[in-house]
């Protein structure tokens, strides 16, 4: 069955490899641990492995299409205790074109902060607007 996404579409990646998908699965399981400890207790559960595999394919497809120098991995799910970041990277590498970008793309862990979005917005605003307003007038 195709899941409906919060964006209003059906079958988006968000529906099968995101925190929303984890929560939906978790709520259907017998629970004796909080969702935040899911990777501590259920990393090898078939659904969790499928979620990682789906995320790896999505990340690899983006890398193969756009050929970035680096990919920054972060966010709520990846900040959960015992998140298998190295497993996700290894799964992603299975799907990368060889020899490039397989040999050159770097995976970088984002800093965990509730302010990452605000910091990014401030940097973007500074880059777009402040240099223009501070330019010297001849």
mmCIF file with all atom_site columns, C-alpha atoms in Angstrom:
data_model
loop_
_atom_site.group_PDB
_atom_site.id
_atom_site.type_symbol
_atom_site.label_atom_id
_atom_site.label_alt_id
_atom_site.label_comp_id
_atom_site.label_asym_id
_atom_site.label_entity_id
_atom_site.label_seq_id
_atom_site.pdbx_PDB_ins_code
_atom_site.Cartn_x
_atom_site.Cartn_y
_atom_site.Cartn_z
_atom_site.occupancy
_atom_site.B_iso_or_equiv
_atom_site.pdbx_formal_charge
_atom_site.auth_seq_id
_atom_site.auth_comp_id
_atom_site.auth_asym_id
_atom_site.auth_atom_id
_atom_site.pdbx_PDB_model_num
ATOM 1   C CA . UNK A 1 1   ? 0.000  0.000  0.000   1.00 0.00 ? 1   UNK A CA 1
ATOM 2   C CA . UNK A 1 2   ? 1.319  3.436  -0.944  1.00 0.00 ? 2   UNK A CA 1
ATOM 3   C CA . UNK A 1 3   ? 1.637  5.776  2.027   1.00 0.00 ? 3   UNK A CA 1
ATOM 4   C CA . UNK A 1 4   ? 0.482  9.367  1.820   1.00 0.00 ? 4   UNK A CA 1
ATOM 5   C CA . UNK A 1 5   ? 3.088  11.977 2.637   1.00 0.00 ? 5   UNK A CA 1
ATOM 6   C CA . UNK A 1 6   ? 2.615  15.099 4.745   1.00 0.00 ? 6   UNK A CA 1
ATOM 7   C CA . UNK A 1 7   ? 3.263  17.113 1.552   1.00 0.00 ? 7   UNK A CA 1
ATOM 8   C CA . UNK A 1 8   ? 0.043  15.716 0.060   1.00 0.00 ? 8   UNK A CA 1
ATOM 9   C CA . UNK A 1 9   ? 1.652  13.382 -2.478  1.00 0.00 ? 9   UNK A CA 1
ATOM 10  C CA . UNK A 1 10  ? 1.848  9.594  -2.355  1.00 0.00 ? 10  UNK A CA 1
ATOM 11  C CA . UNK A 1 11  ? 4.931  7.403  -2.242  1.00 0.00 ? 11  UNK A CA 1
ATOM 12  C CA . UNK A 1 12  ? 7.482  10.106 -1.401  1.00 0.00 ? 12  UNK A CA 1
ATOM 13  C CA . UNK A 1 13  ? 10.769 9.048  0.177   1.00 0.00 ? 13  UNK A CA 1
ATOM 14  C CA . UNK A 1 14  ? 9.528  10.762 3.314   1.00 0.00 ? 14  UNK A CA 1
ATOM 15  C CA . UNK A 1 15  ? 6.960  7.961  3.655   1.00 0.00 ? 15  UNK A CA 1
ATOM 16  C CA . UNK A 1 16  ? 9.488  5.129  3.814   1.00 0.00 ? 16  UNK A CA 1
ATOM 17  C CA . UNK A 1 17  ? 12.853 6.439  5.023   1.00 0.00 ? 17  UNK A CA 1
ATOM 18  C CA . UNK A 1 18  ? 12.204 9.207  7.530   1.00 0.00 ? 18  UNK A CA 1
ATOM 19  C CA . UNK A 1 19  ? 11.341 9.870  11.133  1.00 0.00 ? 19  UNK A CA 1
ATOM 20  C CA . UNK A 1 20  ? 7.681  9.789  10.133  1.00 0.00 ? 20  UNK A CA 1
ATOM 21  C CA . UNK A 1 21  ? 8.105  6.245  8.772   1.00 0.00 ? 21  UNK A CA 1
ATOM 22  C CA . UNK A 1 22  ? 9.981  5.157  11.909  1.00 0.00 ? 22  UNK A CA 1
ATOM 23  C CA . UNK A 1 23  ? 7.260  6.551  14.149  1.00 0.00 ? 23  UNK A CA 1
ATOM 24  C CA . UNK A 1 24  ? 4.518  4.828  12.147  1.00 0.00 ? 24  UNK A CA 1
ATOM 25  C CA . UNK A 1 25  ? 6.350  1.481  12.420  1.00 0.00 ? 25  UNK A CA 1
ATOM 26  C CA . UNK A 1 26  ? 7.200  1.993  16.105  1.00 0.00 ? 26  UNK A CA 1
ATOM 27  C CA . UNK A 1 27  ? 3.574  2.711  17.012  1.00 0.00 ? 27  UNK A CA 1
ATOM 28  C CA . UNK A 1 28  ? 2.533  -0.659 15.544  1.00 0.00 ? 28  UNK A CA 1
ATOM 29  C CA . UNK A 1 29  ? 5.084  -2.613 17.622  1.00 0.00 ? 29  UNK A CA 1
ATOM 30  C CA . UNK A 1 30  ? 4.905  -3.902 21.185  1.00 0.00 ? 30  UNK A CA 1
ATOM 31  C CA . UNK A 1 31  ? 6.941  -1.218 22.937  1.00 0.00 ? 31  UNK A CA 1
ATOM 32  C CA . UNK A 1 32  ? 9.148  -1.520 25.960  1.00 0.00 ? 32  UNK A CA 1
ATOM 33  C CA . UNK A 1 33  ? 11.505 1.336  25.069  1.00 0.00 ? 33  UNK A CA 1
ATOM 34  C CA . UNK A 1 34  ? 11.017 4.939  23.925  1.00 0.00 ? 34  UNK A CA 1
ATOM 35  C CA . UNK A 1 35  ? 11.164 5.808  20.227  1.00 0.00 ? 35  UNK A CA 1
ATOM 36  C CA . UNK A 1 36  ? 14.349 7.777  20.880  1.00 0.00 ? 36  UNK A CA 1
ATOM 37  C CA . UNK A 1 37  ? 16.096 4.475  21.775  1.00 0.00 ? 37  UNK A CA 1
ATOM 38  C CA . UNK A 1 38  ? 14.871 2.602  18.704  1.00 0.00 ? 38  UNK A CA 1
ATOM 39  C CA . UNK A 1 39  ? 18.337 2.025  17.225  1.00 0.00 ? 39  UNK A CA 1
ATOM 40  C CA . UNK A 1 40  ? 19.644 0.829  20.596  1.00 0.00 ? 40  UNK A CA 1
ATOM 41  C CA . UNK A 1 41  ? 17.004 -1.930 20.694  1.00 0.00 ? 41  UNK A CA 1
ATOM 42  C CA . UNK A 1 42  ? 15.862 -2.614 17.127  1.00 0.00 ? 42  UNK A CA 1
ATOM 43  C CA . UNK A 1 43  ? 18.672 -1.736 14.712  1.00 0.00 ? 43  UNK A CA 1
ATOM 44  C CA . UNK A 1 44  ? 18.466 -5.194 13.113  1.00 0.00 ? 44  UNK A CA 1
ATOM 45  C CA . UNK A 1 45  ? 14.676 -5.298 12.795  1.00 0.00 ? 45  UNK A CA 1
ATOM 46  C CA . UNK A 1 46  ? 13.715 -5.948 9.146   1.00 0.00 ? 46  UNK A CA 1
ATOM 47  C CA . UNK A 1 47  ? 11.785 -2.667 8.890   1.00 0.00 ? 47  UNK A CA 1
ATOM 48  C CA . UNK A 1 48  ? 14.698 -0.649 10.259  1.00 0.00 ? 48  UNK A CA 1
ATOM 49  C CA . UNK A 1 49  ? 17.114 -2.344 7.832   1.00 0.00 ? 49  UNK A CA 1
ATOM 50  C CA . UNK A 1 50  ? 14.678 -1.631 4.992   1.00 0.00 ? 50  UNK A CA 1
ATOM 51  C CA . UNK A 1 51  ? 14.471 2.015  6.062   1.00 0.00 ? 51  UNK A CA 1
ATOM 52  C CA . UNK A 1 52  ? 18.276 2.287  6.019   1.00 0.00 ? 52  UNK A CA 1
ATOM 53  C CA . UNK A 1 53  ? 18.432 0.593  2.614   1.00 0.00 ? 53  UNK A CA 1
ATOM 54  C CA . UNK A 1 54  ? 15.819 2.991  1.184   1.00 0.00 ? 54  UNK A CA 1
ATOM 55  C CA . UNK A 1 55  ? 17.703 5.975  2.597   1.00 0.00 ? 55  UNK A CA 1
ATOM 56  C CA . UNK A 1 56  ? 20.989 4.631  1.178   1.00 0.00 ? 56  UNK A CA 1
ATOM 57  C CA . UNK A 1 57  ? 19.492 4.253  -2.297  1.00 0.00 ? 57  UNK A CA 1
ATOM 58  C CA . UNK A 1 58  ? 18.067 7.779  -2.141  1.00 0.00 ? 58  UNK A CA 1
ATOM 59  C CA . UNK A 1 59  ? 21.365 9.286  -0.992  1.00 0.00 ? 59  UNK A CA 1
ATOM 60  C CA . UNK A 1 60  ? 23.327 7.332  -3.617  1.00 0.00 ? 60  UNK A CA 1
ATOM 61  C CA . UNK A 1 61  ? 20.951 8.379  -6.385  1.00 0.00 ? 61  UNK A CA 1
ATOM 62  C CA . UNK A 1 62  ? 21.410 12.025 -5.411  1.00 0.00 ? 62  UNK A CA 1
ATOM 63  C CA . UNK A 1 63  ? 25.194 11.609 -5.352  1.00 0.00 ? 63  UNK A CA 1
ATOM 64  C CA . UNK A 1 64  ? 25.209 9.864  -8.737  1.00 0.00 ? 64  UNK A CA 1
ATOM 65  C CA . UNK A 1 65  ? 23.033 12.594 -10.258 1.00 0.00 ? 65  UNK A CA 1
ATOM 66  C CA . UNK A 1 66  ? 24.656 15.691 -8.793  1.00 0.00 ? 66  UNK A CA 1
ATOM 67  C CA . UNK A 1 67  ? 28.248 14.526 -8.179  1.00 0.00 ? 67  UNK A CA 1
ATOM 68  C CA . UNK A 1 68  ? 28.861 16.505 -4.968  1.00 0.00 ? 68  UNK A CA 1
ATOM 69  C CA . UNK A 1 69  ? 32.241 16.639 -3.236  1.00 0.00 ? 69  UNK A CA 1
ATOM 70  C CA . UNK A 1 70  ? 30.594 15.863 0.090   1.00 0.00 ? 70  UNK A CA 1
ATOM 71  C CA . UNK A 1 71  ? 27.294 14.838 1.605   1.00 0.00 ? 71  UNK A CA 1
ATOM 72  C CA . UNK A 1 72  ? 26.284 16.151 5.004   1.00 0.00 ? 72  UNK A CA 1
ATOM 73  C CA . UNK A 1 73  ? 24.304 13.623 7.026   1.00 0.00 ? 73  UNK A CA 1
ATOM 74  C CA . UNK A 1 74  ? 22.254 14.921 9.903   1.00 0.00 ? 74  UNK A CA 1
ATOM 75  C CA . UNK A 1 75  ? 18.851 15.526 11.335  1.00 0.00 ? 75  UNK A CA 1
ATOM 76  C CA . UNK A 1 76  ? 16.536 14.082 13.913  1.00 0.00 ? 76  UNK A CA 1
ATOM 77  C CA . UNK A 1 77  ? 16.765 10.400 13.006  1.00 0.00 ? 77  UNK A CA 1
ATOM 78  C CA . UNK A 1 78  ? 20.533 10.493 12.585  1.00 0.00 ? 78  UNK A CA 1
ATOM 79  C CA . UNK A 1 79  ? 20.877 12.210 15.954  1.00 0.00 ? 79  UNK A CA 1
ATOM 80  C CA . UNK A 1 80  ? 19.136 9.317  17.736  1.00 0.00 ? 80  UNK A CA 1
ATOM 81  C CA . UNK A 1 81  ? 21.330 7.229  20.079  1.00 0.00 ? 81  UNK A CA 1
ATOM 82  C CA . UNK A 1 82  ? 23.113 4.343  18.318  1.00 0.00 ? 82  UNK A CA 1
ATOM 83  C CA . UNK A 1 83  ? 22.048 5.468  14.835  1.00 0.00 ? 83  UNK A CA 1
ATOM 84  C CA . UNK A 1 84  ? 24.106 3.208  12.524  1.00 0.00 ? 84  UNK A CA 1
ATOM 85  C CA . UNK A 1 85  ? 25.752 5.999  10.509  1.00 0.00 ? 85  UNK A CA 1
ATOM 86  C CA . UNK A 1 86  ? 28.631 3.807  9.280   1.00 0.00 ? 86  UNK A CA 1
ATOM 87  C CA . UNK A 1 87  ? 26.150 1.139  8.168   1.00 0.00 ? 87  UNK A CA 1
ATOM 88  C CA . UNK A 1 88  ? 24.174 3.763  6.233   1.00 0.00 ? 88  UNK A CA 1
ATOM 89  C CA . UNK A 1 89  ? 27.363 5.021  4.577   1.00 0.00 ? 89  UNK A CA 1
ATOM 90  C CA . UNK A 1 90  ? 28.420 1.473  3.616   1.00 0.00 ? 90  UNK A CA 1
ATOM 91  C CA . UNK A 1 91  ? 24.941 0.775  2.220   1.00 0.00 ? 91  UNK A CA 1
ATOM 92  C CA . UNK A 1 92  ? 25.086 4.029  0.252   1.00 0.00 ? 92  UNK A CA 1
ATOM 93  C CA . UNK A 1 93  ? 28.497 3.204  -1.184  1.00 0.00 ? 93  UNK A CA 1
ATOM 94  C CA . UNK A 1 94  ? 27.104 -0.036 -2.660  1.00 0.00 ? 94  UNK A CA 1
ATOM 95  C CA . UNK A 1 95  ? 25.027 2.059  -5.078  1.00 0.00 ? 95  UNK A CA 1
ATOM 96  C CA . UNK A 1 96  ? 27.596 4.694  -6.069  1.00 0.00 ? 96  UNK A CA 1
ATOM 97  C CA . UNK A 1 97  ? 29.100 4.812  -9.560  1.00 0.00 ? 97  UNK A CA 1
ATOM 98  C CA . UNK A 1 98  ? 32.660 3.565  -9.774  1.00 0.00 ? 98  UNK A CA 1
ATOM 99  C CA . UNK A 1 99  ? 35.319 4.764  -9.819  1.00 0.00 ? 99  UNK A CA 1
ATOM 100 C CA . UNK A 1 100 ? 33.798 8.220  -9.316  1.00 0.00 ? 100 UNK A CA 1
ATOM 101 C CA . UNK A 1 101 ? 32.032 9.437  -7.189  1.00 0.00 ? 101 UNK A CA 1
ATOM 102 C CA . UNK A 1 102 ? 32.650 6.277  -5.113  1.00 0.00 ? 102 UNK A CA 1
ATOM 103 C CA . UNK A 1 103 ? 36.313 7.110  -4.511  1.00 0.00 ? 103 UNK A CA 1
ATOM 104 C CA . UNK A 1 104 ? 35.956 10.806 -3.802  1.00 0.00 ? 104 UNK A CA 1
ATOM 105 C CA . UNK A 1 105 ? 32.667 11.687 -2.141  1.00 0.00 ? 105 UNK A CA 1
ATOM 106 C CA . UNK A 1 106 ? 33.026 12.466 1.559   1.00 0.00 ? 106 UNK A CA 1
ATOM 107 C CA . UNK A 1 107 ? 30.354 11.852 4.168   1.00 0.00 ? 107 UNK A CA 1
ATOM 108 C CA . UNK A 1 108 ? 30.263 14.484 6.895   1.00 0.00 ? 108 UNK A CA 1
ATOM 109 C CA . UNK A 1 109 ? 28.237 14.307 10.104  1.00 0.00 ? 109 UNK A CA 1
ATOM 110 C CA . UNK A 1 110 ? 26.272 17.492 10.729  1.00 0.00 ? 110 UNK A CA 1
ATOM 111 C CA . UNK A 1 111 ? 26.515 19.034 14.149  1.00 0.00 ? 111 UNK A CA 1
ATOM 112 C CA . UNK A 1 112 ? 23.545 18.281 16.334  1.00 0.00 ? 112 UNK A CA 1
ATOM 113 C CA . UNK A 1 113 ? 21.820 21.505 17.226  1.00 0.00 ? 113 UNK A CA 1
ATOM 114 C CA . UNK A 1 114 ? 18.276 22.727 17.453  1.00 0.00 ? 114 UNK A CA 1
ATOM 115 C CA . UNK A 1 115 ? 19.572 25.912 15.830  1.00 0.00 ? 115 UNK A CA 1
ATOM 116 C CA . UNK A 1 116 ? 21.072 24.439 12.631  1.00 0.00 ? 116 UNK A CA 1
ATOM 117 C CA . UNK A 1 117 ? 18.211 25.735 10.489  1.00 0.00 ? 117 UNK A CA 1
ATOM 118 C CA . UNK A 1 118 ? 18.403 29.217 11.987  1.00 0.00 ? 118 UNK A CA 1
ATOM 119 C CA . UNK A 1 119 ? 22.189 29.276 11.591  1.00 0.00 ? 119 UNK A CA 1
ATOM 120 C CA . UNK A 1 120 ? 21.914 28.265 7.945   1.00 0.00 ? 120 UNK A CA 1
ATOM 121 C CA . UNK A 1 121 ? 19.308 30.946 7.296   1.00 0.00 ? 121 UNK A CA 1
ATOM 122 C CA . UNK A 1 122 ? 21.508 33.580 8.958   1.00 0.00 ? 122 UNK A CA 1
ATOM 123 C CA . UNK A 1 123 ? 24.532 32.551 6.879   1.00 0.00 ? 123 UNK A CA 1
ATOM 124 C CA . UNK A 1 124 ? 22.498 32.663 3.677   1.00 0.00 ? 124 UNK A CA 1
ATOM 125 C CA . UNK A 1 125 ? 21.058 36.078 4.555   1.00 0.00 ? 125 UNK A CA 1
ATOM 126 C CA . UNK A 1 126 ? 24.542 37.380 5.357   1.00 0.00 ? 126 UNK A CA 1
ATOM 127 C CA . UNK A 1 127 ? 25.945 36.085 2.059   1.00 0.00 ? 127 UNK A CA 1
ATOM 128 C CA . UNK A 1 128 ? 23.098 37.458 -0.016  1.00 0.00 ? 128 UNK A CA 1
ATOM 129 C CA . UNK A 1 129 ? 22.430 40.821 1.573   1.00 0.00 ? 129 UNK A CA 1
ATOM 130 C CA . UNK A 1 130 ? 25.216 42.035 3.849   1.00 0.00 ? 130 UNK A CA 1
ATOM 131 C CA . UNK A 1 131 ? 28.088 42.163 1.331   1.00 0.00 ? 131 UNK A CA 1
ATOM 132 C CA . UNK A 1 132 ? 25.987 44.410 -0.921  1.00 0.00 ? 132 UNK A CA 1
ATOM 133 C CA . UNK A 1 133 ? 25.104 46.835 1.843   1.00 0.00 ? 133 UNK A CA 1
ATOM 134 C CA . UNK A 1 134 ? 28.706 46.990 3.118   1.00 0.00 ? 134 UNK A CA 1
ATOM 135 C CA . UNK A 1 135 ? 30.319 47.588 -0.281  1.00 0.00 ? 135 UNK A CA 1
ATOM 136 C CA . UNK A 1 136 ? 32.510 50.670 -0.440  1.00 0.00 ? 136 UNK A CA 1
ATOM 137 C CA . UNK A 1 137 ? 31.150 53.538 -2.460  1.00 0.00 ? 137 UNK A CA 1
ATOM 138 C CA . UNK A 1 138 ? 33.807 54.960 -4.873  1.00 0.00 ? 138 UNK A CA 1
#
